[in-house]
Short mmCIF file of C-alpha atoms in Angstrom, two decimals:
data_model
loop_
_atom_site.label_atom_id
_atom_site.label_comp_id
_atom_site.label_asym_id
_atom_site.label_seq_id
_atom_site.Cartn_x
_atom_site.Cartn_y
_atom_site.Cartn_z
CA MET A 220 102.32 92.90 -42.37
CA ALA A 221 100.92 92.76 -39.02
CA ASN A 222 97.70 90.75 -38.20
CA GLU A 223 94.60 92.44 -36.70
CA THR A 224 95.66 91.21 -33.11
CA GLU A 225 99.35 91.96 -33.06
CA LYS A 226 100.43 94.03 -30.02
CA PHE A 227 103.25 96.37 -30.04
CA VAL A 228 105.78 98.10 -27.62
CA LEU A 229 106.85 101.49 -28.33
CA ARG A 230 110.06 102.37 -26.71
CA SER A 231 110.01 106.14 -26.11
CA SER A 232 109.42 108.80 -23.45
CA LEU A 233 106.33 111.23 -22.89
CA THR A 234 108.60 114.02 -23.48
CA SER A 235 110.22 113.09 -26.93
CA PRO A 236 108.68 114.98 -29.87
CA PHE A 237 109.37 112.17 -32.20
CA GLY A 238 107.66 109.68 -29.80
CA ARG A 239 104.67 111.98 -29.58
CA LYS A 240 104.32 112.05 -33.27
CA VAL A 241 103.94 108.18 -33.07
CA ARG A 242 101.67 108.40 -30.16
CA MET A 243 99.41 110.90 -31.95
CA THR A 244 99.34 108.55 -35.08
CA ALA A 245 98.38 105.71 -32.85
CA ASP A 246 95.55 107.79 -31.29
CA VAL A 247 94.25 109.13 -34.37
CA LEU A 248 94.19 105.54 -35.94
CA GLY A 249 92.40 103.91 -33.12
CA LEU A 250 95.62 101.86 -32.15
CA ASN A 251 96.16 102.89 -28.70
CA GLU A 252 95.01 99.70 -27.01
CA ARG A 253 97.45 97.75 -29.24
CA ILE A 254 100.45 99.77 -28.12
CA THR A 255 102.37 99.55 -24.86
CA ILE A 256 104.75 102.32 -24.02
CA MET A 257 107.96 101.38 -22.49
CA PRO A 258 110.37 104.01 -21.42
CA ALA A 259 113.81 104.00 -22.88
CA ASP A 260 117.05 105.87 -21.44
CA THR A 261 119.04 106.71 -24.55
CA SER A 262 122.07 107.72 -22.41
CA ASP A 263 122.12 104.03 -20.54
CA GLU A 264 124.46 101.86 -22.59
CA ASN A 265 122.77 98.91 -20.91
CA ASP A 266 119.35 99.73 -21.85
CA THR A 267 117.89 97.12 -24.71
CA LEU A 268 116.95 100.09 -26.85
CA ARG A 269 120.47 99.89 -28.41
CA GLN A 270 119.94 96.27 -29.36
CA GLN A 271 116.40 97.10 -30.69
CA ASN A 272 117.68 100.28 -32.54
CA PRO A 273 121.24 100.20 -33.12
CA ILE A 274 121.31 103.96 -33.48
CA GLY A 275 120.17 104.09 -30.05
CA LYS A 276 117.37 106.66 -30.62
CA VAL A 277 113.69 106.82 -29.73
CA PRO A 278 111.18 105.96 -30.68
CA CYS A 279 111.38 102.37 -31.73
CA LEU A 280 108.48 100.05 -32.11
CA VAL A 281 108.97 96.40 -31.11
CA ARG A 282 106.68 93.94 -32.88
CA ALA A 283 105.29 90.67 -31.38
CA ASP A 284 108.17 88.71 -33.03
CA GLY A 285 110.89 90.91 -31.77
CA SER A 286 111.58 92.75 -34.78
CA THR A 287 111.75 96.46 -34.64
CA VAL A 288 110.65 99.45 -36.75
CA TYR A 289 112.18 102.89 -36.45
CA ASP A 290 112.36 106.07 -36.99
CA SER A 291 109.12 108.03 -36.24
CA GLY A 292 108.22 108.57 -40.02
CA VAL A 293 108.70 104.84 -40.79
CA ILE A 294 106.63 103.93 -37.68
CA MET A 295 103.80 106.31 -38.67
CA GLU A 296 103.70 104.75 -42.05
CA PHE A 297 103.74 101.17 -40.60
CA LEU A 298 100.90 102.04 -38.19
CA GLN A 299 98.93 103.34 -41.17
CA GLU A 300 99.28 100.04 -42.77
CA VAL A 301 98.22 98.25 -39.67
CA ALA A 302 95.19 100.46 -39.65
CA GLY A 303 94.49 99.57 -43.08
CA THR A 304 93.95 103.28 -44.25
CA ASP A 305 95.87 106.07 -46.15
CA ARG A 306 94.52 108.84 -44.41
CA LEU A 307 97.79 110.15 -43.07
CA LEU A 308 99.93 109.68 -46.16
CA PRO A 309 99.11 108.52 -49.62
CA THR A 310 100.57 105.39 -50.69
CA SER A 311 101.18 106.45 -54.16
CA GLY A 312 100.38 109.59 -56.43
CA PRO A 313 101.53 113.10 -56.92
CA GLY A 314 100.66 114.23 -53.43
CA ARG A 315 102.99 111.68 -51.62
CA ILE A 316 106.38 113.31 -52.19
CA PRO A 317 105.49 116.81 -51.36
CA MET A 318 104.08 115.61 -48.19
CA LEU A 319 107.21 113.54 -47.39
CA VAL A 320 109.33 116.63 -47.91
CA ALA A 321 107.07 118.88 -45.63
CA ALA A 322 107.12 116.14 -42.86
CA LYS A 323 110.76 115.97 -43.18
CA LEU A 324 111.15 119.76 -42.85
CA ALA A 325 109.17 119.63 -39.45
CA ASP A 326 111.32 116.80 -38.34
CA GLY A 327 114.44 119.06 -39.09
CA ILE A 328 113.09 121.68 -36.81
CA ILE A 329 113.05 118.98 -34.02
CA ASP A 330 116.55 117.77 -34.94
CA ALA A 331 117.90 121.18 -34.70
CA GLY A 332 116.34 122.02 -31.44
CA ALA A 333 117.53 118.59 -30.00
CA LEU A 334 121.21 119.84 -31.09
CA LEU A 335 120.65 123.18 -29.34
CA ILE A 336 119.88 121.09 -26.09
CA TYR A 337 122.67 118.70 -26.42
CA GLU A 338 125.20 121.67 -26.85
CA GLY A 339 124.22 122.88 -23.57
CA ARG A 340 123.99 119.56 -22.01
CA TYR A 341 127.04 118.07 -22.91
CA HIS A 342 129.38 121.24 -23.07
CA GLU A 343 130.40 123.57 -20.52
CA PRO A 344 129.41 127.17 -21.29
CA SER A 345 133.13 128.00 -22.22
CA ALA A 346 133.23 125.10 -24.64
CA GLN A 347 129.99 125.95 -26.37
CA SER A 348 130.20 127.23 -30.08
CA GLU A 349 128.00 130.02 -30.68
CA TYR A 350 128.52 129.59 -34.28
CA TRP A 351 126.91 126.04 -33.94
CA LEU A 352 124.06 127.50 -31.87
CA ASN A 353 123.34 130.09 -34.25
CA TYR A 354 123.53 127.51 -37.13
CA GLN A 355 120.84 125.25 -35.57
CA ARG A 356 118.62 128.47 -34.73
CA GLY A 357 118.98 129.29 -38.47
CA LYS A 358 117.67 125.93 -39.43
CA ILE A 359 114.69 126.48 -37.26
CA MET A 360 113.89 129.85 -38.29
CA ARG A 361 114.11 129.05 -42.10
CA SER A 362 111.93 126.00 -41.69
CA LEU A 363 109.54 128.05 -39.68
CA ALA A 364 109.28 130.76 -42.38
CA ALA A 365 108.73 128.11 -45.21
CA PHE A 366 105.72 126.83 -42.99
CA GLU A 367 104.43 130.42 -42.33
CA ALA A 368 104.48 131.16 -46.04
CA SER A 369 102.36 128.15 -46.68
CA VAL A 370 100.56 126.67 -43.69
CA PRO A 371 99.06 123.44 -43.98
CA ASP A 372 95.17 122.70 -43.57
CA ALA A 373 94.58 122.81 -39.77
CA GLY A 374 91.48 120.82 -40.27
CA LYS A 375 93.49 117.98 -41.55
CA THR A 376 95.43 115.32 -39.71
CA ASP A 377 98.23 113.77 -41.68
CA VAL A 378 101.97 113.30 -41.49
CA VAL A 379 102.80 116.88 -42.11
CA THR A 380 100.41 118.39 -39.61
CA ILE A 381 101.28 115.81 -36.85
CA GLY A 382 104.86 116.81 -37.32
CA LEU A 383 104.64 120.25 -37.46
CA ALA A 384 102.33 120.50 -34.45
CA CYS A 385 104.73 118.27 -32.51
CA ALA A 386 107.73 120.49 -33.65
CA LEU A 387 105.92 123.68 -32.41
CA GLY A 388 105.06 122.04 -29.16
CA PHE A 389 108.72 120.95 -28.76
CA LEU A 390 109.78 124.65 -29.14
CA ASP A 391 107.22 125.85 -26.77
CA LYS A 392 108.00 123.28 -24.07
CA ARG A 393 111.76 123.60 -24.36
CA LYS A 394 111.80 127.43 -24.74
CA LEU A 395 114.53 127.23 -27.41
CA LEU A 396 113.81 130.34 -29.01
CA GLU A 397 111.11 132.99 -29.32
CA TRP A 398 109.43 131.80 -32.45
CA ARG A 399 105.72 133.03 -31.83
CA PRO A 400 106.30 137.03 -32.28
CA SER A 401 107.73 136.23 -35.91
CA PHE A 402 105.36 133.70 -37.05
CA PRO A 403 101.70 134.67 -36.37
CA ARG A 404 100.14 132.57 -38.99
CA LEU A 405 101.77 129.34 -37.47
CA VAL A 406 100.75 130.55 -34.04
CA ALA A 407 97.14 130.69 -35.14
CA TRP A 408 97.58 127.54 -37.21
CA LEU A 409 98.52 125.58 -34.11
CA ASP A 410 95.78 126.91 -31.99
CA ALA A 411 93.29 125.85 -34.59
CA PHE A 412 94.93 122.50 -35.30
CA ALA A 413 95.08 121.75 -31.53
CA LYS A 414 91.16 122.59 -31.34
CA ASN A 415 90.41 120.50 -34.45
CA GLU A 416 92.46 117.41 -33.36
CA PRO A 417 91.93 116.25 -29.89
CA ALA A 418 95.01 113.77 -30.01
CA PHE A 419 97.42 116.72 -29.87
CA GLU A 420 96.03 117.64 -26.30
CA ARG A 421 95.91 114.03 -25.17
CA THR A 422 99.61 113.28 -26.03
CA ARG A 423 100.93 116.41 -24.54
CA ALA A 424 103.84 115.68 -21.98
CA PRO A 425 103.19 116.09 -18.33
CA SER A 426 104.32 119.62 -17.13
CA ASN A 427 106.49 118.28 -14.34
#
């Protein structure tokens, strides 16, 4: 467990939706002054990120002793322990597992969106698989439909609402598909959450 003065380094970027989840968590829990953000280049084989996280993905939290914590969900729970609270996720009880499931569903939206981006980034148009692209779009749309049917409480900030807000923000920023016309309750939910939780706007990636 971290002591009350331990400082951390967050290997991430301002554009990573998973990194944004962690940055929002730090903001909400009042830990910003204890975390320094150090950019990471996942495509650079010489970046120390690959030693800090063998998977080579962001975000990765580096502790004062050099040990590391990853992925975003684990970092969020770790920071909650550092802050000495359980406001983002119960440490036990019947509500914990449903929240973890919903948080993973939100993560799945981001994962599928990232695969859409990678297909376009690493394959020439003639080599891209429309089947694969539609498969990823289907994941996103089914996940959004599940949240549309049971929207979280926009007045509550926890692992689910942070993850969902970052997922929807990611879809908007990357313009991966037109999700808003089909999911009006989620549109209203995101507007309400952004109004109720200032950390959402404070962690928005620069537009340029």
